[in-house]
mmCIF file of C-alpha atoms and ligand atoms in Angstrom:
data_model
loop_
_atom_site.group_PDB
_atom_site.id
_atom_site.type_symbol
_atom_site.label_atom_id
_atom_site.label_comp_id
_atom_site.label_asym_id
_atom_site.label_seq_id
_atom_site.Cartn_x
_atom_site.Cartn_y
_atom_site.Cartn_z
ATOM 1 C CA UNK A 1 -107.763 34.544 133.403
ATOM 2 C CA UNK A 2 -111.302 33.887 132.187
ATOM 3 C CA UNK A 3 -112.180 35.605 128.764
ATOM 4 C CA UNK A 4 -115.534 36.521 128.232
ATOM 5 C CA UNK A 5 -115.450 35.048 124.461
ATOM 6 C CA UNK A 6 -112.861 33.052 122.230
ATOM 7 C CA UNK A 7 -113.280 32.811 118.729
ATOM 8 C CA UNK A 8 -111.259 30.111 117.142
ATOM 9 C CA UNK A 9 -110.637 29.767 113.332
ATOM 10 C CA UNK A 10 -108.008 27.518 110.852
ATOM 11 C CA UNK A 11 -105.861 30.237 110.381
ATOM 12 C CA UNK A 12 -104.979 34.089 112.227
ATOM 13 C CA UNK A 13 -103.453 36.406 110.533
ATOM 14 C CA UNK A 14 -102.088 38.373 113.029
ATOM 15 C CA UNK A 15 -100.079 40.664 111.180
ATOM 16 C CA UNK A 16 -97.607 40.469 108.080
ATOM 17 C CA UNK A 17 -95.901 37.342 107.838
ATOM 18 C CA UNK A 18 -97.545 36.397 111.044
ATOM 19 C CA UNK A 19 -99.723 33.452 110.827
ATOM 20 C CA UNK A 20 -100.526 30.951 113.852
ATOM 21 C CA UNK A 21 -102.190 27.616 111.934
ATOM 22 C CA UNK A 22 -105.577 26.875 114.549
ATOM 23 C CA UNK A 23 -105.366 30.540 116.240
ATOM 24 C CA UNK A 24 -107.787 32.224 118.139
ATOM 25 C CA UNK A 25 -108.585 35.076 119.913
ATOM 26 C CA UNK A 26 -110.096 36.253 123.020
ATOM 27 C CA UNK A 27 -111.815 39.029 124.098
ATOM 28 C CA UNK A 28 -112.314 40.531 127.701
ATOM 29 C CA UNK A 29 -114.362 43.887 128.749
ATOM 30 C CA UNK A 30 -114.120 44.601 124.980
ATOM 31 C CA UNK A 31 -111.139 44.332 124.201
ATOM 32 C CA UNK A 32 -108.530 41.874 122.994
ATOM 33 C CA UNK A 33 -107.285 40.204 125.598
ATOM 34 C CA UNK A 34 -105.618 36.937 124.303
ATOM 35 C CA UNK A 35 -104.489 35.121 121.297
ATOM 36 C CA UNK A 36 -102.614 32.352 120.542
ATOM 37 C CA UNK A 37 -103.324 28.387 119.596
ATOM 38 C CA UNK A 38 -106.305 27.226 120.452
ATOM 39 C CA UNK A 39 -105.309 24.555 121.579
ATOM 40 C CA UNK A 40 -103.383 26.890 124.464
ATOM 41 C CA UNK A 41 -106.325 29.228 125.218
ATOM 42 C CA UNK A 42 -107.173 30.026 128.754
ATOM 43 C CA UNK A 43 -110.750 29.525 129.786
ATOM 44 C CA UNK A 44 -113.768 31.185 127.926
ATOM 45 C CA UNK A 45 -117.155 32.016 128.690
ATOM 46 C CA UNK A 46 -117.950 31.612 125.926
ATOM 47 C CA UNK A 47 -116.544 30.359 122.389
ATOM 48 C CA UNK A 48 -117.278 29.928 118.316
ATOM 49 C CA UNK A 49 -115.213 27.862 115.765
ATOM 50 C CA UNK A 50 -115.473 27.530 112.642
ATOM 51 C CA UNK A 51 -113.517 26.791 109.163
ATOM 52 C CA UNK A 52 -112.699 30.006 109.310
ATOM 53 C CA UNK A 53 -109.643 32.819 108.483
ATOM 54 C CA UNK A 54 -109.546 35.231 111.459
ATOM 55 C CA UNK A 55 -108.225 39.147 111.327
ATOM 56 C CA UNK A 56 -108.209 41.846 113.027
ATOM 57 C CA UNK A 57 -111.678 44.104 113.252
ATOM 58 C CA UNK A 58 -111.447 46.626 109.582
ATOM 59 C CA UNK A 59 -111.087 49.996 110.239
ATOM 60 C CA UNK A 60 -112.349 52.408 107.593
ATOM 61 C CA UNK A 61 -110.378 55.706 107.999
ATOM 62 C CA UNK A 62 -112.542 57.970 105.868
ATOM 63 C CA UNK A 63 -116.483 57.388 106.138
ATOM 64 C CA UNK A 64 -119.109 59.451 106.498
ATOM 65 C CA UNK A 65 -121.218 57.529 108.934
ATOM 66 C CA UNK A 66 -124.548 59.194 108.794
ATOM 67 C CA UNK A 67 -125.205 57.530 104.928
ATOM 68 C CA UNK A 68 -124.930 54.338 106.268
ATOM 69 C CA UNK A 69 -126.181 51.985 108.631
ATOM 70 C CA UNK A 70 -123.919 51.267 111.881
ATOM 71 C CA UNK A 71 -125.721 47.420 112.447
ATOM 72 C CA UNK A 72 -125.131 47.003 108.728
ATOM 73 C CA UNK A 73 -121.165 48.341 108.331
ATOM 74 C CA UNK A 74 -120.632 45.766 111.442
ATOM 75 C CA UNK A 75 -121.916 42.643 109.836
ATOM 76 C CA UNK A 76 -119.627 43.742 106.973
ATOM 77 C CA UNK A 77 -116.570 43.538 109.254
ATOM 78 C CA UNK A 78 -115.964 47.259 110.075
ATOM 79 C CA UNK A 79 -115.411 47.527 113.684
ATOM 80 C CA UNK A 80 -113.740 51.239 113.231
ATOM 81 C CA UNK A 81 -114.636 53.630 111.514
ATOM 82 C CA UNK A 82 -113.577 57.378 111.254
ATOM 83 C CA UNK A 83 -115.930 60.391 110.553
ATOM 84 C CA UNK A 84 -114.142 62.778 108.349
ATOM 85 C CA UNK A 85 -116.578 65.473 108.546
ATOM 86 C CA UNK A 86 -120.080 66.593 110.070
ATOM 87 C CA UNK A 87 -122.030 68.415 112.107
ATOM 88 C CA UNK A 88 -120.357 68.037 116.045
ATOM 89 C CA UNK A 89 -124.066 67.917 117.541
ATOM 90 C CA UNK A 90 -124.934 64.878 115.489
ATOM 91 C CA UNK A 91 -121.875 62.894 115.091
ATOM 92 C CA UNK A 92 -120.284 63.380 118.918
ATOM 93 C CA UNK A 93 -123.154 61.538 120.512
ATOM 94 C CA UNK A 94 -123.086 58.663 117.827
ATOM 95 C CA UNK A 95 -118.976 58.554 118.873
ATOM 96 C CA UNK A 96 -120.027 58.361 122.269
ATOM 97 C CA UNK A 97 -122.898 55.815 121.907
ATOM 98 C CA UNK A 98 -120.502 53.604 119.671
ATOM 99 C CA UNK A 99 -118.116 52.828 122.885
ATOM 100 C CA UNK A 100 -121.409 51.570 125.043
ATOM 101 C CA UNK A 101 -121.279 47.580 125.543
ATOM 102 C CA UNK A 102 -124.863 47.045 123.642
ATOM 103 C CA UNK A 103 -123.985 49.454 120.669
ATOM 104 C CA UNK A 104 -124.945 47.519 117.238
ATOM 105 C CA UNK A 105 -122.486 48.850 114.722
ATOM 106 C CA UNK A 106 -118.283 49.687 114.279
ATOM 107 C CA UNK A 107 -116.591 52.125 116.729
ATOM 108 C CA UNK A 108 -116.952 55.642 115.594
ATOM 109 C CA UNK A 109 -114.254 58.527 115.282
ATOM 110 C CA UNK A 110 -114.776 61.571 114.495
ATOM 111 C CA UNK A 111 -112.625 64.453 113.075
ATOM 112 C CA UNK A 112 -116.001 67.012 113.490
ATOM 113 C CA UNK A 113 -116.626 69.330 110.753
ATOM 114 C CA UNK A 114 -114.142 70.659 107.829
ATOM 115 C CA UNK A 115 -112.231 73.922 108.715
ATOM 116 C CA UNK A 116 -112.269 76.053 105.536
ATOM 117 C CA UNK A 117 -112.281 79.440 104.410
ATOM 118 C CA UNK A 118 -115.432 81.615 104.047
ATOM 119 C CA UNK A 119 -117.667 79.908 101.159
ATOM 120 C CA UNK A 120 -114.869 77.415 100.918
ATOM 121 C CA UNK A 121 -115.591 73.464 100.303
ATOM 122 C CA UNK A 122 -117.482 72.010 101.714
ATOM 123 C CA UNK A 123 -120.198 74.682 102.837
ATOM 124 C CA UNK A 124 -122.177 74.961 99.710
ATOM 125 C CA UNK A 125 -122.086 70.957 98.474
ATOM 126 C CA UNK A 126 -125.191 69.609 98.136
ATOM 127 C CA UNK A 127 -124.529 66.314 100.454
ATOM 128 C CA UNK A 128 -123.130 68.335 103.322
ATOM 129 C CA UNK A 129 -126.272 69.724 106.277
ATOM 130 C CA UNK A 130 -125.419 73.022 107.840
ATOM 131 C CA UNK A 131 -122.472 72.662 110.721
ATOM 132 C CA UNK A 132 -120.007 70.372 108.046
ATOM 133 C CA UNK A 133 -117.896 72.943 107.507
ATOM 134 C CA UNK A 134 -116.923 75.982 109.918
ATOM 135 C CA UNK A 135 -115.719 78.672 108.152
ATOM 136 C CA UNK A 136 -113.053 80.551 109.500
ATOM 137 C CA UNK A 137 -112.483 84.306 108.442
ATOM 138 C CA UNK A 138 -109.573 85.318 111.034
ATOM 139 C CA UNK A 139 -106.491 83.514 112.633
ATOM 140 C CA UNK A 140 -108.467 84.984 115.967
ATOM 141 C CA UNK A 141 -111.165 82.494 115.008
ATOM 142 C CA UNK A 142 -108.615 79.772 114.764
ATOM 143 C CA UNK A 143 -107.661 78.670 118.422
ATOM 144 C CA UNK A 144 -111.389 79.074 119.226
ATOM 145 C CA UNK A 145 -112.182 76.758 116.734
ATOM 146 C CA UNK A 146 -109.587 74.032 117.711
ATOM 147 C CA UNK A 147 -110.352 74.161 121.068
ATOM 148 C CA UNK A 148 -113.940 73.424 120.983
ATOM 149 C CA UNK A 149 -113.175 69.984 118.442
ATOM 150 C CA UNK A 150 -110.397 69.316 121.246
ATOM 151 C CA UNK A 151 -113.163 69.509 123.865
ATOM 152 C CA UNK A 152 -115.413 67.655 122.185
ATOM 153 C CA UNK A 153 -113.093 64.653 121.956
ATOM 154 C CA UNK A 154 -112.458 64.456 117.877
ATOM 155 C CA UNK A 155 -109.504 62.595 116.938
ATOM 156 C CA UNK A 156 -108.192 64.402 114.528
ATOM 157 C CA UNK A 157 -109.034 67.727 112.624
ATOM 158 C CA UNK A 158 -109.804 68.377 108.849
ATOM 159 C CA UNK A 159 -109.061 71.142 106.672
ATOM 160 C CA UNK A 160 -110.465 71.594 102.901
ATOM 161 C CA UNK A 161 -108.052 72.834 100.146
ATOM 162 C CA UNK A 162 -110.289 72.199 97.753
ATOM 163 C CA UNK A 163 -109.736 75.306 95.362
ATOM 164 C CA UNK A 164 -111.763 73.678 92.560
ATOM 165 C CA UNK A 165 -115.042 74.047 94.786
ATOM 166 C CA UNK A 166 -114.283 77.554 96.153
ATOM 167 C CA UNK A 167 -111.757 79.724 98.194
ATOM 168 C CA UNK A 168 -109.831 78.233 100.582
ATOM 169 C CA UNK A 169 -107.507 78.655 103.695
ATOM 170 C CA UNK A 170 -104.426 80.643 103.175
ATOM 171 C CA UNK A 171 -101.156 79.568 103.841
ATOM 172 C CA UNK A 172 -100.970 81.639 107.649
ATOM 173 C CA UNK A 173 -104.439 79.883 108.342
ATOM 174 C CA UNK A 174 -103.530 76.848 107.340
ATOM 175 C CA UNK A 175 -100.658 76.731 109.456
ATOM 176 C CA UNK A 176 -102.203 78.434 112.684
ATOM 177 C CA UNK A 177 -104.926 75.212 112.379
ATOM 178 C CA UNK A 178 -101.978 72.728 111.935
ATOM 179 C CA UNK A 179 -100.272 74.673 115.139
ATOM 180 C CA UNK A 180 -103.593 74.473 116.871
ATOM 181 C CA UNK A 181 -104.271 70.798 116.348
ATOM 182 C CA UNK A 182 -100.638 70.105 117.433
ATOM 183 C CA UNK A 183 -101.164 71.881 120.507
ATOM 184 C CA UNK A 184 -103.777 69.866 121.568
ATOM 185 C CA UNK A 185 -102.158 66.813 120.248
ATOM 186 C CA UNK A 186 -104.272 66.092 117.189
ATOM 187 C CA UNK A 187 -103.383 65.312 113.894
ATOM 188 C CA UNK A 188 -104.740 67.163 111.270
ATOM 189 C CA UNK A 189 -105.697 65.790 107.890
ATOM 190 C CA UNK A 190 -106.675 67.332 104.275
ATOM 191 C CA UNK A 191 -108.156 67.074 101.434
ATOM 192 C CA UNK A 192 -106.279 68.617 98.551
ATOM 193 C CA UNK A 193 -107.900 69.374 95.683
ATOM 194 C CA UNK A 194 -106.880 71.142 92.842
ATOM 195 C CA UNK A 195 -103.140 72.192 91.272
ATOM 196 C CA UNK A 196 -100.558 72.509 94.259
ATOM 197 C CA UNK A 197 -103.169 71.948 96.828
ATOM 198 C CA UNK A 198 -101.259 68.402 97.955
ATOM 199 C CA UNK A 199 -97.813 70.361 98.121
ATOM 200 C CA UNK A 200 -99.544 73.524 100.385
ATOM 201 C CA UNK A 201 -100.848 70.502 102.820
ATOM 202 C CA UNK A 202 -97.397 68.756 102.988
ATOM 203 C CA UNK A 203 -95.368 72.319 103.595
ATOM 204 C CA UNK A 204 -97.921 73.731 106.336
ATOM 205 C CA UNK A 205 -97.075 70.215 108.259
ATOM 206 C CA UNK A 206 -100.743 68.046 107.810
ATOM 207 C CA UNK A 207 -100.116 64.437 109.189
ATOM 208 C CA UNK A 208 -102.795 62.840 107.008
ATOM 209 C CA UNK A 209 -104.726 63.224 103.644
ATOM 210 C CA UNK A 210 -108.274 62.198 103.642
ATOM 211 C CA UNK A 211 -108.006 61.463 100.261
ATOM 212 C CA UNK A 212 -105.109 60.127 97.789
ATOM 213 C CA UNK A 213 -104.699 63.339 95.577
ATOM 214 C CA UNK A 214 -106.030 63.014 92.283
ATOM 215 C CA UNK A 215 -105.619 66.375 90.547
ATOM 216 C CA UNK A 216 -101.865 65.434 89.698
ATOM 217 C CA UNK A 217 -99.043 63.244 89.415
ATOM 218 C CA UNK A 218 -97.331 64.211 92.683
ATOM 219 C CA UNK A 219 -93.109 64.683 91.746
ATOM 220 C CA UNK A 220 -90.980 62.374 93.279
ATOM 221 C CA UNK A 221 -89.532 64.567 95.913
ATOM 222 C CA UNK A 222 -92.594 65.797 97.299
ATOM 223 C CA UNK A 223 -93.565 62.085 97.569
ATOM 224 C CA UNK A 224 -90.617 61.480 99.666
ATOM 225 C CA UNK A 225 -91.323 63.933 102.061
ATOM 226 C CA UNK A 226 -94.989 62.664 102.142
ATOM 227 C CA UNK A 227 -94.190 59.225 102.683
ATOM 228 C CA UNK A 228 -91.730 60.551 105.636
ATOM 229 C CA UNK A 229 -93.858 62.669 106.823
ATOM 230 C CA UNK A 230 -98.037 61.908 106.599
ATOM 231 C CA UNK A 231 -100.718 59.371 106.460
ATOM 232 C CA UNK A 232 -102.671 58.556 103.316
ATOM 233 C CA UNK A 233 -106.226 57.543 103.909
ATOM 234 C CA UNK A 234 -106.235 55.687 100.337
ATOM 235 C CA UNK A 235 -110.028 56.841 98.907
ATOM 236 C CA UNK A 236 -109.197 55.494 95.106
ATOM 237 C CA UNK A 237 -112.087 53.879 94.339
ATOM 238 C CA UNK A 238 -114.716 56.824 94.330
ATOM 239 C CA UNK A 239 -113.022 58.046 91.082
ATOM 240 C CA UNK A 240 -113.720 54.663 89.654
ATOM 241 C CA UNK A 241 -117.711 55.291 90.707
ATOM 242 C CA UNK A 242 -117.481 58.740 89.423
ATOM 243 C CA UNK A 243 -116.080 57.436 86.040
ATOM 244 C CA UNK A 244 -113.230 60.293 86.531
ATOM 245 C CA UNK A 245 -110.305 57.670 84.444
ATOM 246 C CA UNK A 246 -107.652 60.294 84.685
ATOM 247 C CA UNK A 247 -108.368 61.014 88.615
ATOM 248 C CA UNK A 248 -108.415 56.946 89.242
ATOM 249 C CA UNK A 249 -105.044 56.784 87.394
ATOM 250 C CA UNK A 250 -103.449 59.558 89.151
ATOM 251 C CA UNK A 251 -104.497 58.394 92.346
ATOM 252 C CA UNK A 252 -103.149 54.924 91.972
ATOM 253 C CA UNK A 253 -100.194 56.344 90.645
ATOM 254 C CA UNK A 254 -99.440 58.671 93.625
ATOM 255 C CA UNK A 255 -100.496 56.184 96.133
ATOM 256 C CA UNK A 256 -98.207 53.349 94.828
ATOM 257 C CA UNK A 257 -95.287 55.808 94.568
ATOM 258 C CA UNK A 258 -95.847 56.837 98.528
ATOM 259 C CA UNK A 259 -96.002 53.429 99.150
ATOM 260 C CA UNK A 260 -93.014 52.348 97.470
ATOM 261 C CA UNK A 261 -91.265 55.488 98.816
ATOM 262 C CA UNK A 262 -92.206 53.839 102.742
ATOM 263 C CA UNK A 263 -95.398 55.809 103.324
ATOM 264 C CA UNK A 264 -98.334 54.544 105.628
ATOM 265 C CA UNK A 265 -100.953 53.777 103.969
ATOM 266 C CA UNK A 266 -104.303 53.530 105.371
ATOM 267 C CA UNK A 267 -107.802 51.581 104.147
ATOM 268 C CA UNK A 268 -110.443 54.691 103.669
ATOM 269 C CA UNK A 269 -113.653 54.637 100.881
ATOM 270 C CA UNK A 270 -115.194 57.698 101.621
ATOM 271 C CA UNK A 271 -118.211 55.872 102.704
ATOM 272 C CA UNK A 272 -121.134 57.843 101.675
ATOM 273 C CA UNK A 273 -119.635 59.053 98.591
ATOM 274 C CA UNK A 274 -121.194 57.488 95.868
ATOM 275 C CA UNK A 275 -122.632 53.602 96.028
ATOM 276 C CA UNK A 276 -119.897 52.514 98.214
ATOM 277 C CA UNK A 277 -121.351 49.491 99.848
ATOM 278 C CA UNK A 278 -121.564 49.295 103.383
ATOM 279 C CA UNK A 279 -119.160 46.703 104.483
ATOM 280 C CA UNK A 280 -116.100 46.158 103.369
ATOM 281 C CA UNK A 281 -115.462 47.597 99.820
ATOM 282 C CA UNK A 282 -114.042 45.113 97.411
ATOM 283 C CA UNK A 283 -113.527 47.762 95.069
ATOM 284 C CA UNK A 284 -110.984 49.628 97.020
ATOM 285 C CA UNK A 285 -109.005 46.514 98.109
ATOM 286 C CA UNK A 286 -108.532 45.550 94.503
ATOM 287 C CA UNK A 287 -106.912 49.263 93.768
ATOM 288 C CA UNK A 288 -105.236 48.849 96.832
ATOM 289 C CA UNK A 289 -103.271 45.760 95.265
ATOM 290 C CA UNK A 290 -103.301 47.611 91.735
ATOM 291 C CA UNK A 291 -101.176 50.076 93.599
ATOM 292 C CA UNK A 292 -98.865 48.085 94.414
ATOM 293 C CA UNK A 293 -99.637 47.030 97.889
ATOM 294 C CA UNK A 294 -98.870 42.856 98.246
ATOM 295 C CA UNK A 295 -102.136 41.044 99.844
ATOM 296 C CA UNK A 296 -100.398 41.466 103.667
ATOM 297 C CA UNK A 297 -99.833 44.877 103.178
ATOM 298 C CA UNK A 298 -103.358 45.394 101.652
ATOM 299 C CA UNK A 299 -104.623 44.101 104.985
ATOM 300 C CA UNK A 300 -102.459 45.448 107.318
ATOM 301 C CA UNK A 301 -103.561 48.853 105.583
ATOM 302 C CA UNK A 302 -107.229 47.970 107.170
ATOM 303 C CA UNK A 303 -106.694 46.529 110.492
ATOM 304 C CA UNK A 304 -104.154 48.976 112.278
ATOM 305 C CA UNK A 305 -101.118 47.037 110.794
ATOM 306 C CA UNK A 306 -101.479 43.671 113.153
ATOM 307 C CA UNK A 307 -103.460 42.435 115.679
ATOM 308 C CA UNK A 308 -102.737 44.018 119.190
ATOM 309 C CA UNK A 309 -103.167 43.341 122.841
ATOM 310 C CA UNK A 310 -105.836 45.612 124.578
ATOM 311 C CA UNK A 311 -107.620 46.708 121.176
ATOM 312 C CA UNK A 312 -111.223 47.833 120.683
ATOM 313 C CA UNK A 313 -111.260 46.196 117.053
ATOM 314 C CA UNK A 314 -111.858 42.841 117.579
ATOM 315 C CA UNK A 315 -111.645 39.942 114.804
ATOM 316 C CA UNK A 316 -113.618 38.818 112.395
ATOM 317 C CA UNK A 317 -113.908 35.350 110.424
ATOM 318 C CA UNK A 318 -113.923 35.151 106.689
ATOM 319 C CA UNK A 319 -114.893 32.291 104.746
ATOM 320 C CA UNK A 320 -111.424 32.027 102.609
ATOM 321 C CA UNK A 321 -108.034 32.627 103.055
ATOM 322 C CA UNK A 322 -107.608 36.616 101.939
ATOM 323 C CA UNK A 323 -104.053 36.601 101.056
ATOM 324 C CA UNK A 324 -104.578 34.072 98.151
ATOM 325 C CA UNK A 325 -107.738 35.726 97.133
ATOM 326 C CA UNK A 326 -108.188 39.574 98.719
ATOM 327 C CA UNK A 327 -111.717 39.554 97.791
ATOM 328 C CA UNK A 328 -112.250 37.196 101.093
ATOM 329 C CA UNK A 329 -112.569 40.211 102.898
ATOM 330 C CA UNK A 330 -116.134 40.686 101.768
ATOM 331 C CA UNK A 331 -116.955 37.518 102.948
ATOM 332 C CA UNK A 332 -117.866 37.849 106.528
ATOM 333 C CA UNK A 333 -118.701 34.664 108.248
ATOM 334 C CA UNK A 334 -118.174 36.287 111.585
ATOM 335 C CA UNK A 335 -117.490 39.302 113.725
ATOM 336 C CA UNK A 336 -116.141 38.815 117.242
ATOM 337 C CA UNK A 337 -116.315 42.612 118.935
ATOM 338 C CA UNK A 338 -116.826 44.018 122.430
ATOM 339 C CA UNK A 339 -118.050 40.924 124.201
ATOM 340 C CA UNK A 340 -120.510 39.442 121.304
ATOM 341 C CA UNK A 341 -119.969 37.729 118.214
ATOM 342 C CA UNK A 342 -122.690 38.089 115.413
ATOM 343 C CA UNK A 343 -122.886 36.990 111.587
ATOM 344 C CA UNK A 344 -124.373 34.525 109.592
ATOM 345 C CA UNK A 345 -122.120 31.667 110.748
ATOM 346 C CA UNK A 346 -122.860 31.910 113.568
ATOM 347 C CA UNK A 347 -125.734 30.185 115.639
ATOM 348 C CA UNK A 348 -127.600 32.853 117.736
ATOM 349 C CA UNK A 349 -127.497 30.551 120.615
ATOM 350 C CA UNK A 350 -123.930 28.986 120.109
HETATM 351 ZN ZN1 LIG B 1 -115.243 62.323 102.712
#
């Protein structure tokens, strides 16, 4: 085997408790195709070094990708990133442009728009262009609706039950959309908003919240079931932006309960929300560990849990060892994805 590129650092963190001292990793076709000791690599292409602490590409699970700039969120270490709502005709070509070879910015996923109910959140907020939401008046309207995202390729599909903002799906529409996305093999994610909105998501089945609810302290049995049952895309620090204390604490209370109670949490910032810089987000790691979350867990909770054979993500280099100081992760020396490498330590010739 040849790889196209190896990038070799001091240490790889491939994964909780698993660290190989001099690792590296190579990439083929895009994809990682090796990793080891350097010392043991097979043949490259091409290859970087440096004093460096190598991890798996960042995914951000909760973005909204048209307030930021692809080339910059890249340089910043996000090689993933999922769209959790906008208009299909704008944000399916960018998906499909993101998996081309010369494409300068992360991976994108999208979920399409929000399903809601007519009026419902998010169709009359100011930061959302016509086509966010689809508003859905009938269950008729549901399948229809589900089928076309399918089509389109999303990877998942979002509801609103945001009552604070407007009306919103009732409990028969909710679960025909929850049906429909299972059909079709998609999970379907919400954002709850508003007293008893997290505990109507959990009982109609959702597999994921967009956001850590806020509203409420969630009871202890409900956050057993969640932890069993869903994904929490973690969102905590856009209450600290907003200055909303009680939302912040509620959040990082209900996130380090589901986390303690086994749940699976995942690294979102609701890119776009508020000056949430376009990179890694050093705010949200820190309330990551404030909720509990021990430095491996914080950084399995960005990069898909460990490093894996035949991934997209990539790796990227960081000037400092992140599990003794978590704000490493802003410090992007490198990032090694598809078959390039790019970042300011590295030599554009090298
Ligand atoms: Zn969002």
């Amino acid at each position: 085997m040849t790889l196209d590129l190896l990038i070799e650092g001091t240490l790889l963190w491939c994964g909780p408790q698993e660290l190989i001292d001099g690792g590296a990793v190579g990439l083929s076709d895009g994809r990682v195709a090796w990793y080891g000791r350097a010392a043991d690599a097979p043949e490259a292409r091409r290859s970087v070094s440096g004093d460096w602490y190598l991890m798996p590409g960042v995914v951000d699970h909760h973005v909204h990708i048209a307030f930021a700039e692809p080339a910059r969120l890249l340089r910043g270490g996000l090689t993933r990133v999922h769209d959790l709502a906008w208009p299909v005709d704008q944000v399916m070509p960018l998906a499909e442009r993101s998996l081309l070879p010369g494409f300068d910015g992360p991976v994108v996923r999208s979920y399409g728009p929000m399903l809601t109910a007519p009026g419902g959140y998010c169709s009359r907020a100011e930061w959302a262009p016509e086509g966010t939401a689809w508003e859905l008046s009938g269950l008729g309207q549901v399948d229809a609706a589900v089928a076309r995202l399918a089509g389109l390729g999303v990877i998942g599909v979002k509801v609103a039950l945001n009552a604070e903002a407007g009306p919103t799906l009732d409990d028969l529409m909710l679960g025909a959309v929850v049906d429909a996305a299972h059909r079709h093999g998609l999970p379907v994610a919400a954002h709850a908003q508003g007293r008893g909105q997290a505990r109507r998501a959990l009982l109609a089945g959702v597999d994921e919240f967009a956001h850590t609810p806020w509203t409420e302290r969630i009871p202890e049995a409900e956050v057993a079931a969640l932890a069993r049952r869903c994904r929490m895309h973690s969102t905590l620090n856009i209450h600290a932006s907003d200055g909303n204390g009680e939302g912040l604490d509620n959040a990082v209370a209900n996130l380090g309960a589901f986390w303690r109670a086994g749940g699976d949490v995942r690294y979102g910032t609701d890119l776009g929300n508020g000056p949430i810089p376009e990179g890694v987000h050093a705010g949200e790691v820190a309330l990551l560990a404030g909720a509990g979350l021990g430095p491996e867990d914080v950084l399995a909770s960005m990069a898909g849990y460990r490093l894996r054979l035949g991934s997209r993500d990539g790796v990227i280099a960081l000037g400092a060892d992140p599990r003794e100081n978590l704000a490493a992760v802003t410090d992007v020396r490198a990032v090694a994805v598809q078959n390039r490498v790019i970042g300011p330590g590295v030599s554009p010739g090298a």
